[in-house]
C-alpha cells in the first residue's frame, strides 16, 4: 500500500470530506511525527508502535569498494519499535 | 527535555490542519493506524513517500537462550515489522 492508496481508502470511508482535506490530514499526521523526531521527542502510539530517535556515535567506516577509511560523523537515526498488539496480530 | 507524543497530539495536528471536530480528528488518526496495521498483518509493504516504509520480514526458527538461566529455548519462526526511514526523514532529523 502506498500513501495515495491510504488516502483513497480514507476518502472512500469519509465521503463528506474533500479529497484535498484527506490529503492534508494524512500529511498532518506524518509531519507531526517527523517534527517530533527532529526535536528529539518520541511518539508512542499504543498498540501500533513507538517512534524514537537513536544517537549514533561517530565512527571510522570503510568504503567497501576501495577499502579506504572514511570518517562517519555522529548522527541521529529514527527508530520504530512495533507495539505489542500489532506484533501479536502479525503472528496470530 | 524530550517529550513523548501520543495519539492526542496527532489528533490535535489534524484538528489544526482541517476544520473538523476533535472527535472526528481522533477517529481519522485511528483509521490511518488501522489501515497501516491491516496492510502489514496481510503481509503487505506500506510505503509512505517522504516518511518511510513499513515492511514485513520473515524470521526463521532458531535456538535462543534464556539469559537468566542459560537454558536453551526454541524460538518459533515469526514475522516482524521493519520500518525503514526515508532519506527525507533522516535528513530532517539530522537538521539538514
Short mmCIF file of N, CA and C in Angstrom, two decimals:
data_model
loop_
_atom_site.label_atom_id
_atom_site.label_comp_id
_atom_site.label_asym_id
_atom_site.label_seq_id
_atom_site.Cartn_x
_atom_site.Cartn_y
_atom_site.Cartn_z
N UNK A 1 0.85 -1.18 0.00
CA UNK A 1 0.00 0.00 0.00
C UNK A 1 0.90 1.25 0.00
N UNK A 2 0.59 2.19 -0.82
CA UNK A 2 1.34 3.45 -0.84
C UNK A 2 0.44 4.57 -0.33
N UNK A 3 1.06 5.73 -0.11
CA UNK A 3 0.33 6.83 0.55
C UNK A 3 -0.96 7.19 -0.20
N UNK A 4 -0.91 7.23 -1.53
CA UNK A 4 -2.11 7.61 -2.29
C UNK A 4 -3.24 6.58 -2.10
N UNK A 5 -2.87 5.30 -1.89
CA UNK A 5 -3.89 4.27 -1.66
C UNK A 5 -4.50 4.42 -0.26
N UNK A 6 -3.67 4.79 0.69
CA UNK A 6 -4.16 5.07 2.04
C UNK A 6 -5.15 6.24 2.00
N UNK A 7 -4.77 7.29 1.28
CA UNK A 7 -5.65 8.47 1.14
C UNK A 7 -6.98 8.06 0.50
N UNK A 8 -6.91 7.21 -0.52
CA UNK A 8 -8.12 6.76 -1.20
C UNK A 8 -9.05 5.98 -0.27
N UNK A 9 -8.46 5.08 0.53
CA UNK A 9 -9.28 4.31 1.49
C UNK A 9 -9.99 5.24 2.46
N UNK A 10 -9.26 6.22 2.97
CA UNK A 10 -9.86 7.17 3.93
C UNK A 10 -10.93 8.02 3.25
N UNK A 11 -10.68 8.40 2.01
CA UNK A 11 -11.65 9.21 1.27
C UNK A 11 -12.93 8.41 1.04
N UNK A 12 -12.78 7.12 0.72
CA UNK A 12 -13.96 6.26 0.49
C UNK A 12 -14.79 6.12 1.75
N UNK A 13 -14.11 6.04 2.91
CA UNK A 13 -14.82 5.89 4.18
C UNK A 13 -15.45 7.19 4.66
N UNK A 14 -14.97 8.31 4.13
CA UNK A 14 -15.43 9.62 4.60
C UNK A 14 -15.90 10.48 3.42
N UNK A 15 -17.01 10.06 2.80
CA UNK A 15 -17.46 10.74 1.58
C UNK A 15 -17.80 12.22 1.81
N UNK A 16 -17.99 12.63 3.07
CA UNK A 16 -18.30 14.03 3.35
C UNK A 16 -17.06 14.92 3.31
N UNK A 17 -15.86 14.31 3.22
CA UNK A 17 -14.63 15.11 3.19
C UNK A 17 -14.14 15.29 1.75
N UNK A 18 -13.57 16.47 1.50
CA UNK A 18 -12.92 16.67 0.20
C UNK A 18 -11.62 15.87 0.16
N UNK A 19 -11.31 15.38 -1.03
CA UNK A 19 -10.05 14.63 -1.21
C UNK A 19 -8.86 15.43 -0.70
N UNK A 20 -8.85 16.75 -0.98
CA UNK A 20 -7.68 17.53 -0.58
C UNK A 20 -7.59 17.66 0.94
N UNK A 21 -8.73 17.58 1.63
CA UNK A 21 -8.68 17.58 3.10
C UNK A 21 -8.11 16.27 3.62
N UNK A 22 -8.49 15.16 2.97
CA UNK A 22 -7.94 13.86 3.39
C UNK A 22 -6.42 13.87 3.18
N UNK A 23 -5.98 14.44 2.08
CA UNK A 23 -4.54 14.54 1.83
C UNK A 23 -3.86 15.36 2.93
N UNK A 24 -4.51 16.44 3.33
CA UNK A 24 -3.95 17.29 4.40
C UNK A 24 -3.89 16.55 5.73
N UNK A 25 -4.92 15.76 5.98
CA UNK A 25 -4.99 15.01 7.25
C UNK A 25 -3.83 14.01 7.33
N UNK A 26 -3.64 13.27 6.23
CA UNK A 26 -2.56 12.27 6.22
C UNK A 26 -1.21 12.97 6.34
N UNK A 27 -1.04 14.08 5.64
CA UNK A 27 0.23 14.83 5.73
C UNK A 27 0.44 15.35 7.15
N UNK A 28 -0.64 15.83 7.79
CA UNK A 28 -0.53 16.38 9.14
C UNK A 28 -0.01 15.32 10.12
N UNK A 29 -0.51 14.10 9.97
CA UNK A 29 -0.12 13.02 10.89
C UNK A 29 1.38 12.70 10.72
N UNK A 30 1.81 12.48 9.48
CA UNK A 30 3.22 12.10 9.29
C UNK A 30 4.16 13.27 9.54
N UNK A 31 3.72 14.49 9.22
CA UNK A 31 4.56 15.67 9.51
C UNK A 31 4.72 15.85 11.02
N UNK A 32 3.65 15.61 11.76
CA UNK A 32 3.71 15.77 13.21
C UNK A 32 4.71 14.78 13.82
N UNK A 33 4.70 13.55 13.30
CA UNK A 33 5.66 12.54 13.79
C UNK A 33 7.08 12.97 13.43
N UNK A 34 7.28 13.39 12.17
CA UNK A 34 8.62 13.80 11.72
C UNK A 34 9.13 15.00 12.51
N UNK A 35 8.24 15.98 12.76
CA UNK A 35 8.64 17.17 13.53
C UNK A 35 9.04 16.79 14.95
N UNK A 36 8.26 15.89 15.55
CA UNK A 36 8.57 15.45 16.92
C UNK A 36 9.96 14.81 16.95
N UNK A 37 10.22 13.92 16.01
CA UNK A 37 11.52 13.23 15.98
C UNK A 37 12.66 14.21 15.75
N UNK A 38 12.42 15.22 14.93
CA UNK A 38 13.50 16.18 14.66
C UNK A 38 13.79 17.05 15.89
N UNK A 39 12.84 17.15 16.82
CA UNK A 39 13.11 17.84 18.09
C UNK A 39 13.71 16.90 19.12
N UNK A 40 13.80 15.61 18.75
CA UNK A 40 14.34 14.61 19.68
C UNK A 40 13.26 13.99 20.55
N UNK A 41 11.99 14.28 20.25
CA UNK A 41 10.88 13.70 21.02
C UNK A 41 10.54 12.30 20.52
N UNK A 42 9.78 11.58 21.35
CA UNK A 42 9.29 10.26 20.99
C UNK A 42 7.81 10.36 20.60
N UNK A 43 7.33 9.41 19.83
CA UNK A 43 5.90 9.34 19.55
C UNK A 43 5.45 7.92 19.87
N UNK A 44 4.58 7.81 20.87
CA UNK A 44 4.17 6.48 21.31
C UNK A 44 2.70 6.26 20.98
N UNK A 45 2.43 5.30 20.12
CA UNK A 45 1.07 5.00 19.69
C UNK A 45 0.74 3.60 20.15
N UNK A 46 0.14 3.51 21.34
CA UNK A 46 -0.16 2.23 21.98
C UNK A 46 -0.85 1.27 21.03
N UNK A 47 -0.35 0.04 21.00
CA UNK A 47 -0.96 -0.99 20.17
C UNK A 47 -0.40 -1.00 18.77
N UNK A 48 0.14 0.15 18.33
CA UNK A 48 0.71 0.23 16.98
C UNK A 48 2.23 0.18 17.06
N UNK A 49 2.81 1.11 17.81
CA UNK A 49 4.27 1.12 17.95
C UNK A 49 4.75 2.48 18.41
N UNK A 50 6.07 2.60 18.56
CA UNK A 50 6.65 3.85 19.03
C UNK A 50 7.81 4.26 18.14
N UNK A 51 7.82 5.55 17.80
CA UNK A 51 8.92 6.13 17.03
C UNK A 51 9.84 6.87 18.00
N UNK A 52 11.13 6.65 17.85
CA UNK A 52 12.08 7.37 18.70
C UNK A 52 13.33 7.66 17.88
N UNK A 53 14.25 8.37 18.49
CA UNK A 53 15.48 8.75 17.81
C UNK A 53 16.65 8.12 18.54
N UNK A 54 17.53 7.47 17.80
CA UNK A 54 18.72 6.89 18.43
C UNK A 54 19.94 7.67 18.00
N UNK A 55 20.83 7.86 18.97
CA UNK A 55 22.06 8.58 18.70
C UNK A 55 23.10 7.58 18.20
N UNK A 56 23.70 7.88 17.05
CA UNK A 56 24.78 7.01 16.52
C UNK A 56 26.08 7.77 16.67
N UNK A 57 27.04 7.17 17.36
CA UNK A 57 28.34 7.83 17.56
C UNK A 57 29.12 7.93 16.26
N UNK A 58 30.05 8.88 16.23
CA UNK A 58 30.96 8.98 15.10
C UNK A 58 31.80 7.71 15.05
N UNK A 59 32.15 7.27 13.87
CA UNK A 59 32.96 6.05 13.73
C UNK A 59 33.80 6.15 12.48
N UNK A 60 34.77 5.26 12.39
CA UNK A 60 35.55 5.20 11.17
C UNK A 60 34.98 4.07 10.33
N UNK A 61 34.43 4.42 9.19
CA UNK A 61 33.85 3.41 8.30
C UNK A 61 34.84 3.10 7.20
N UNK A 62 34.40 2.26 6.31
CA UNK A 62 35.28 1.87 5.23
C UNK A 62 34.48 1.84 3.93
N UNK A 63 35.04 2.37 2.90
CA UNK A 63 34.40 2.25 1.59
C UNK A 63 34.53 0.79 1.16
N UNK A 64 33.42 0.08 1.05
CA UNK A 64 33.51 -1.37 0.78
C UNK A 64 34.14 -1.67 -0.59
N UNK A 65 34.07 -0.70 -1.48
CA UNK A 65 34.63 -0.95 -2.81
C UNK A 65 36.15 -0.78 -2.83
N UNK A 66 36.62 0.31 -2.20
CA UNK A 66 38.05 0.61 -2.27
C UNK A 66 38.82 0.19 -1.02
N UNK A 67 38.08 -0.08 0.09
CA UNK A 67 38.76 -0.44 1.33
C UNK A 67 39.30 0.76 2.08
N UNK A 68 39.09 1.93 1.51
CA UNK A 68 39.56 3.19 2.09
C UNK A 68 38.80 3.54 3.38
N UNK A 69 39.50 4.08 4.38
CA UNK A 69 38.84 4.52 5.62
C UNK A 69 38.14 5.85 5.40
N UNK A 70 36.94 5.97 5.95
CA UNK A 70 36.24 7.26 5.89
C UNK A 70 35.68 7.57 7.27
N UNK A 71 35.76 8.85 7.67
CA UNK A 71 35.20 9.25 8.95
C UNK A 71 33.69 9.44 8.79
N UNK A 72 32.92 8.72 9.60
CA UNK A 72 31.47 8.89 9.59
C UNK A 72 31.13 9.72 10.82
N UNK A 73 30.54 10.92 10.64
CA UNK A 73 30.24 11.76 11.81
C UNK A 73 29.10 11.18 12.64
N UNK A 74 28.96 11.66 13.88
CA UNK A 74 27.83 11.19 14.70
C UNK A 74 26.54 11.68 14.06
N UNK A 75 25.51 10.89 14.23
CA UNK A 75 24.22 11.29 13.66
C UNK A 75 23.07 10.69 14.46
N UNK A 76 21.88 11.18 14.17
CA UNK A 76 20.69 10.66 14.83
C UNK A 76 19.88 9.88 13.81
N UNK A 77 19.33 8.76 14.25
CA UNK A 77 18.59 7.91 13.33
C UNK A 77 17.21 7.61 13.90
N UNK A 78 16.16 7.74 13.09
CA UNK A 78 14.82 7.39 13.56
C UNK A 78 14.72 5.88 13.75
N UNK A 79 13.93 5.48 14.75
CA UNK A 79 13.78 4.06 15.07
C UNK A 79 12.32 3.79 15.38
N UNK A 80 11.83 2.63 14.92
CA UNK A 80 10.44 2.25 15.19
C UNK A 80 10.42 0.91 15.91
N UNK A 81 9.69 0.86 17.02
CA UNK A 81 9.51 -0.41 17.72
C UNK A 81 8.04 -0.77 17.62
N UNK A 82 7.77 -1.95 17.09
CA UNK A 82 6.39 -2.40 16.89
C UNK A 82 5.70 -2.59 18.23
N UNK A 83 4.46 -2.16 18.32
CA UNK A 83 3.66 -2.33 19.54
C UNK A 83 3.23 -3.78 19.72
N UNK A 84 2.88 -4.11 20.95
CA UNK A 84 2.58 -5.50 21.28
C UNK A 84 1.36 -6.03 20.50
N UNK A 85 0.30 -5.23 20.45
CA UNK A 85 -0.92 -5.71 19.77
C UNK A 85 -0.66 -6.01 18.31
N UNK A 86 0.08 -5.11 17.65
CA UNK A 86 0.36 -5.30 16.23
C UNK A 86 1.27 -6.51 16.03
N UNK A 87 2.28 -6.63 16.90
CA UNK A 87 3.19 -7.79 16.81
C UNK A 87 2.40 -9.09 16.96
N UNK A 88 1.47 -9.10 17.91
CA UNK A 88 0.66 -10.31 18.12
C UNK A 88 -0.25 -10.58 16.92
N UNK A 89 -0.82 -9.51 16.37
CA UNK A 89 -1.72 -9.70 15.21
C UNK A 89 -0.95 -10.25 14.02
N UNK A 90 0.30 -9.81 13.85
CA UNK A 90 1.10 -10.27 12.71
C UNK A 90 1.42 -11.76 12.82
N UNK A 91 1.42 -12.25 14.06
CA UNK A 91 1.77 -13.66 14.28
C UNK A 91 0.58 -14.45 14.81
N UNK A 92 -0.62 -13.90 14.60
CA UNK A 92 -1.83 -14.52 15.15
C UNK A 92 -2.28 -15.74 14.40
N UNK B 1 14.24 18.99 27.32
CA UNK B 1 13.82 17.65 27.79
C UNK B 1 12.92 17.01 26.74
N UNK B 2 13.23 15.77 26.38
CA UNK B 2 12.45 15.08 25.34
C UNK B 2 11.05 14.76 25.86
N UNK B 3 10.08 15.01 25.03
CA UNK B 3 8.69 14.74 25.36
C UNK B 3 8.27 13.46 24.67
N UNK B 4 7.13 12.91 25.10
CA UNK B 4 6.53 11.80 24.37
C UNK B 4 5.18 12.24 23.85
N UNK B 5 5.02 12.18 22.55
CA UNK B 5 3.73 12.50 21.95
C UNK B 5 2.88 11.24 21.88
N UNK B 6 1.56 11.45 21.86
CA UNK B 6 0.64 10.32 21.78
C UNK B 6 -0.39 10.60 20.68
N UNK B 7 -1.35 9.70 20.58
CA UNK B 7 -2.46 9.89 19.64
C UNK B 7 -3.10 11.27 19.79
N UNK B 8 -3.20 11.75 21.02
CA UNK B 8 -3.86 13.03 21.27
C UNK B 8 -3.15 14.16 20.52
N UNK B 9 -1.80 14.10 20.48
CA UNK B 9 -1.05 15.14 19.78
C UNK B 9 -1.25 15.05 18.27
N UNK B 10 -1.36 13.82 17.75
CA UNK B 10 -1.59 13.66 16.31
C UNK B 10 -3.00 14.16 15.97
N UNK B 11 -3.97 13.86 16.83
CA UNK B 11 -5.34 14.33 16.61
C UNK B 11 -5.37 15.85 16.60
N UNK B 12 -4.62 16.46 17.52
CA UNK B 12 -4.55 17.92 17.61
C UNK B 12 -3.98 18.50 16.30
N UNK B 13 -2.97 17.82 15.74
CA UNK B 13 -2.37 18.28 14.48
C UNK B 13 -3.39 18.22 13.34
N UNK B 14 -4.20 17.16 13.34
CA UNK B 14 -5.24 17.01 12.31
C UNK B 14 -6.30 18.10 12.51
N UNK B 15 -6.66 18.31 13.77
CA UNK B 15 -7.65 19.34 14.12
C UNK B 15 -7.20 20.72 13.63
N UNK B 16 -5.90 21.01 13.80
CA UNK B 16 -5.36 22.31 13.36
C UNK B 16 -5.31 22.41 11.83
N UNK B 17 -5.04 21.26 11.16
CA UNK B 17 -4.85 21.29 9.70
C UNK B 17 -6.16 21.45 8.95
N UNK B 18 -7.23 20.83 9.46
CA UNK B 18 -8.52 20.81 8.76
C UNK B 18 -9.60 21.19 9.78
N UNK B 19 -10.63 21.83 9.34
CA UNK B 19 -11.67 22.26 10.27
C UNK B 19 -12.64 21.17 10.66
N UNK B 20 -12.14 20.12 11.31
CA UNK B 20 -13.02 19.05 11.78
C UNK B 20 -13.12 19.12 13.30
N UNK B 21 -14.10 18.41 13.85
CA UNK B 21 -14.21 18.37 15.31
C UNK B 21 -13.04 17.56 15.86
N UNK B 22 -12.77 17.74 17.16
CA UNK B 22 -11.69 16.98 17.79
C UNK B 22 -12.00 15.49 17.75
N UNK B 23 -13.27 15.14 17.93
CA UNK B 23 -13.65 13.72 17.88
C UNK B 23 -13.36 13.10 16.54
N UNK B 24 -13.77 13.83 15.49
CA UNK B 24 -13.58 13.29 14.15
C UNK B 24 -12.09 13.23 13.81
N UNK B 25 -11.32 14.22 14.28
CA UNK B 25 -9.87 14.20 14.05
C UNK B 25 -9.25 12.96 14.69
N UNK B 26 -9.68 12.65 15.90
CA UNK B 26 -9.15 11.47 16.60
C UNK B 26 -9.53 10.19 15.85
N UNK B 27 -10.76 10.13 15.32
CA UNK B 27 -11.19 8.94 14.58
C UNK B 27 -10.34 8.75 13.32
N UNK B 28 -10.00 9.86 12.67
CA UNK B 28 -9.20 9.76 11.44
C UNK B 28 -7.79 9.26 11.73
N UNK B 29 -7.20 9.74 12.83
CA UNK B 29 -5.87 9.24 13.22
C UNK B 29 -5.94 7.73 13.44
N UNK B 30 -6.98 7.31 14.14
CA UNK B 30 -7.16 5.88 14.41
C UNK B 30 -7.33 5.09 13.11
N UNK B 31 -8.10 5.64 12.16
CA UNK B 31 -8.30 4.95 10.87
C UNK B 31 -6.97 4.78 10.13
N UNK B 32 -6.15 5.83 10.17
CA UNK B 32 -4.86 5.74 9.48
C UNK B 32 -4.03 4.60 10.07
N UNK B 33 -3.96 4.54 11.40
CA UNK B 33 -3.18 3.49 12.05
C UNK B 33 -3.76 2.11 11.76
N UNK B 34 -5.10 2.03 11.72
CA UNK B 34 -5.76 0.75 11.43
C UNK B 34 -5.45 0.27 10.02
N UNK B 35 -5.51 1.18 9.05
CA UNK B 35 -5.24 0.79 7.66
C UNK B 35 -3.81 0.31 7.50
N UNK B 36 -2.87 1.00 8.15
CA UNK B 36 -1.48 0.56 8.05
C UNK B 36 -1.33 -0.81 8.72
N UNK B 37 -1.92 -0.97 9.90
CA UNK B 37 -1.83 -2.24 10.62
C UNK B 37 -2.42 -3.38 9.80
N UNK B 38 -3.62 -3.15 9.23
CA UNK B 38 -4.27 -4.21 8.46
C UNK B 38 -3.42 -4.64 7.28
N UNK B 39 -2.77 -3.66 6.63
CA UNK B 39 -1.94 -3.99 5.48
C UNK B 39 -0.73 -4.83 5.90
N UNK B 40 -0.06 -4.46 6.98
CA UNK B 40 1.12 -5.25 7.37
C UNK B 40 0.71 -6.62 7.90
N UNK B 41 -0.44 -6.70 8.56
CA UNK B 41 -0.92 -8.00 9.02
C UNK B 41 -1.18 -8.92 7.82
N UNK B 42 -1.64 -8.32 6.71
CA UNK B 42 -1.88 -9.07 5.47
C UNK B 42 -0.56 -9.36 4.73
N UNK B 43 0.55 -8.91 5.30
CA UNK B 43 1.86 -9.18 4.70
C UNK B 43 2.30 -8.14 3.68
N UNK B 44 1.53 -7.06 3.57
CA UNK B 44 1.85 -6.02 2.58
C UNK B 44 2.93 -5.07 3.09
N UNK B 45 3.65 -4.47 2.17
CA UNK B 45 4.58 -3.38 2.48
C UNK B 45 3.79 -2.08 2.41
N UNK B 46 4.03 -1.18 3.35
CA UNK B 46 3.34 0.12 3.34
C UNK B 46 4.38 1.21 3.12
N UNK B 47 4.23 1.92 2.01
CA UNK B 47 5.21 2.93 1.63
C UNK B 47 4.59 4.31 1.73
N UNK B 48 5.11 5.12 2.64
CA UNK B 48 4.62 6.49 2.80
C UNK B 48 5.73 7.39 2.28
N UNK B 49 5.55 7.94 1.09
CA UNK B 49 6.63 8.69 0.46
C UNK B 49 7.02 9.88 1.33
N UNK B 50 8.29 10.17 1.37
CA UNK B 50 8.94 11.21 2.16
C UNK B 50 8.94 10.92 3.67
N UNK B 51 8.32 9.81 4.09
CA UNK B 51 8.35 9.43 5.51
C UNK B 51 9.14 8.13 5.70
N UNK B 52 8.65 7.05 5.11
CA UNK B 52 9.37 5.79 5.24
C UNK B 52 8.53 4.61 4.81
N UNK B 53 9.11 3.42 4.94
CA UNK B 53 8.46 2.19 4.50
C UNK B 53 8.37 1.20 5.66
N UNK B 54 7.17 0.63 5.83
CA UNK B 54 6.99 -0.45 6.80
C UNK B 54 6.96 -1.75 6.00
N UNK B 55 7.88 -2.66 6.31
CA UNK B 55 7.83 -3.93 5.59
C UNK B 55 7.88 -5.08 6.57
N UNK B 56 7.42 -6.23 6.10
CA UNK B 56 7.31 -7.41 6.93
C UNK B 56 8.48 -8.33 6.61
N UNK B 57 9.19 -8.74 7.65
CA UNK B 57 10.31 -9.66 7.43
C UNK B 57 9.98 -10.99 8.12
N UNK B 58 10.26 -12.08 7.39
CA UNK B 58 10.03 -13.42 7.94
C UNK B 58 11.30 -13.87 8.65
N UNK B 59 11.16 -14.25 9.91
CA UNK B 59 12.32 -14.74 10.66
C UNK B 59 12.21 -16.25 10.80
N UNK B 60 13.29 -16.95 10.55
CA UNK B 60 13.28 -18.40 10.66
C UNK B 60 13.36 -18.85 12.11
N UNK B 61 13.10 -20.13 12.35
CA UNK B 61 13.22 -20.69 13.70
C UNK B 61 14.70 -20.71 14.08
N UNK B 62 14.98 -20.50 15.37
CA UNK B 62 16.36 -20.62 15.84
C UNK B 62 16.35 -20.98 17.31
N UNK B 63 17.50 -21.43 17.80
CA UNK B 63 17.60 -21.73 19.21
C UNK B 63 17.99 -20.45 19.92
N UNK B 64 17.25 -20.10 20.95
CA UNK B 64 17.61 -18.96 21.78
C UNK B 64 18.07 -19.46 23.13
N UNK B 65 18.37 -18.54 24.01
CA UNK B 65 18.82 -18.94 25.34
C UNK B 65 18.21 -17.99 26.36
N UNK B 66 17.67 -18.55 27.41
CA UNK B 66 17.19 -17.70 28.49
C UNK B 66 18.41 -17.11 29.18
N UNK B 67 18.58 -15.77 29.09
CA UNK B 67 19.83 -15.19 29.59
C UNK B 67 19.98 -15.34 31.11
N UNK B 68 18.87 -15.54 31.80
CA UNK B 68 18.95 -15.66 33.26
C UNK B 68 19.37 -17.08 33.68
N UNK B 69 18.76 -18.06 33.05
CA UNK B 69 19.02 -19.44 33.46
C UNK B 69 20.03 -20.15 32.57
N UNK B 70 20.31 -19.57 31.39
CA UNK B 70 21.25 -20.21 30.46
C UNK B 70 20.61 -21.36 29.70
N UNK B 71 19.35 -21.62 29.96
CA UNK B 71 18.60 -22.70 29.34
C UNK B 71 18.33 -22.43 27.86
N UNK B 72 18.46 -23.43 27.03
CA UNK B 72 18.17 -23.26 25.59
C UNK B 72 16.67 -23.36 25.37
N UNK B 73 16.14 -22.40 24.60
CA UNK B 73 14.71 -22.44 24.28
C UNK B 73 14.53 -22.23 22.78
N UNK B 74 13.66 -23.01 22.15
CA UNK B 74 13.44 -22.81 20.71
C UNK B 74 12.67 -21.53 20.47
N UNK B 75 13.05 -20.76 19.44
CA UNK B 75 12.29 -19.58 19.04
C UNK B 75 11.58 -19.94 17.74
N UNK B 76 10.28 -19.82 17.77
CA UNK B 76 9.44 -20.20 16.61
C UNK B 76 9.67 -19.23 15.45
N UNK B 77 9.45 -19.71 14.21
CA UNK B 77 9.51 -18.77 13.09
C UNK B 77 8.45 -17.70 13.29
N UNK B 78 8.74 -16.46 12.95
CA UNK B 78 7.77 -15.39 13.20
C UNK B 78 7.95 -14.27 12.18
N UNK B 79 6.99 -13.38 12.15
CA UNK B 79 7.05 -12.23 11.26
C UNK B 79 7.31 -10.98 12.08
N UNK B 80 8.22 -10.15 11.63
CA UNK B 80 8.50 -8.90 12.33
C UNK B 80 8.30 -7.74 11.38
N UNK B 81 7.96 -6.58 11.95
CA UNK B 81 7.74 -5.37 11.18
C UNK B 81 9.01 -4.53 11.22
N UNK B 82 9.47 -4.11 10.07
CA UNK B 82 10.67 -3.28 10.00
C UNK B 82 10.29 -1.93 9.40
N UNK B 83 10.73 -0.85 10.04
CA UNK B 83 10.48 0.49 9.50
C UNK B 83 11.79 1.02 8.93
N UNK B 84 11.77 1.38 7.66
CA UNK B 84 12.94 1.96 7.02
C UNK B 84 12.64 3.42 6.72
N UNK B 85 13.30 4.34 7.45
CA UNK B 85 13.00 5.76 7.24
C UNK B 85 13.47 6.24 5.87
N UNK B 86 12.75 7.18 5.29
CA UNK B 86 13.16 7.75 4.01
C UNK B 86 14.36 8.67 4.23
N UNK B 87 15.06 8.99 3.16
CA UNK B 87 16.19 9.93 3.26
C UNK B 87 15.73 11.28 3.75
N UNK B 88 14.54 11.68 3.32
CA UNK B 88 14.00 12.98 3.72
C UNK B 88 13.83 13.03 5.24
N UNK B 89 13.28 11.95 5.81
CA UNK B 89 13.09 11.90 7.27
C UNK B 89 14.44 11.89 7.99
N UNK B 90 15.38 11.10 7.48
CA UNK B 90 16.71 11.03 8.12
C UNK B 90 17.39 12.39 8.09
N UNK B 91 17.30 13.08 6.95
CA UNK B 91 17.94 14.39 6.82
C UNK B 91 17.28 15.40 7.76
N UNK B 92 15.96 15.31 7.85
CA UNK B 92 15.23 16.24 8.70
C UNK B 92 15.66 16.07 10.16
N UNK B 93 15.81 14.82 10.59
CA UNK B 93 16.18 14.54 11.97
C UNK B 93 17.61 15.00 12.27
N UNK B 94 18.44 15.03 11.23
CA UNK B 94 19.81 15.50 11.42
C UNK B 94 19.97 16.98 11.10
N UNK B 95 18.83 17.66 11.03
CA UNK B 95 18.85 19.11 10.86
C UNK B 95 19.36 19.59 9.52
N UNK B 96 19.24 18.73 8.51
CA UNK B 96 19.70 19.14 7.17
C UNK B 96 18.65 20.01 6.49
#
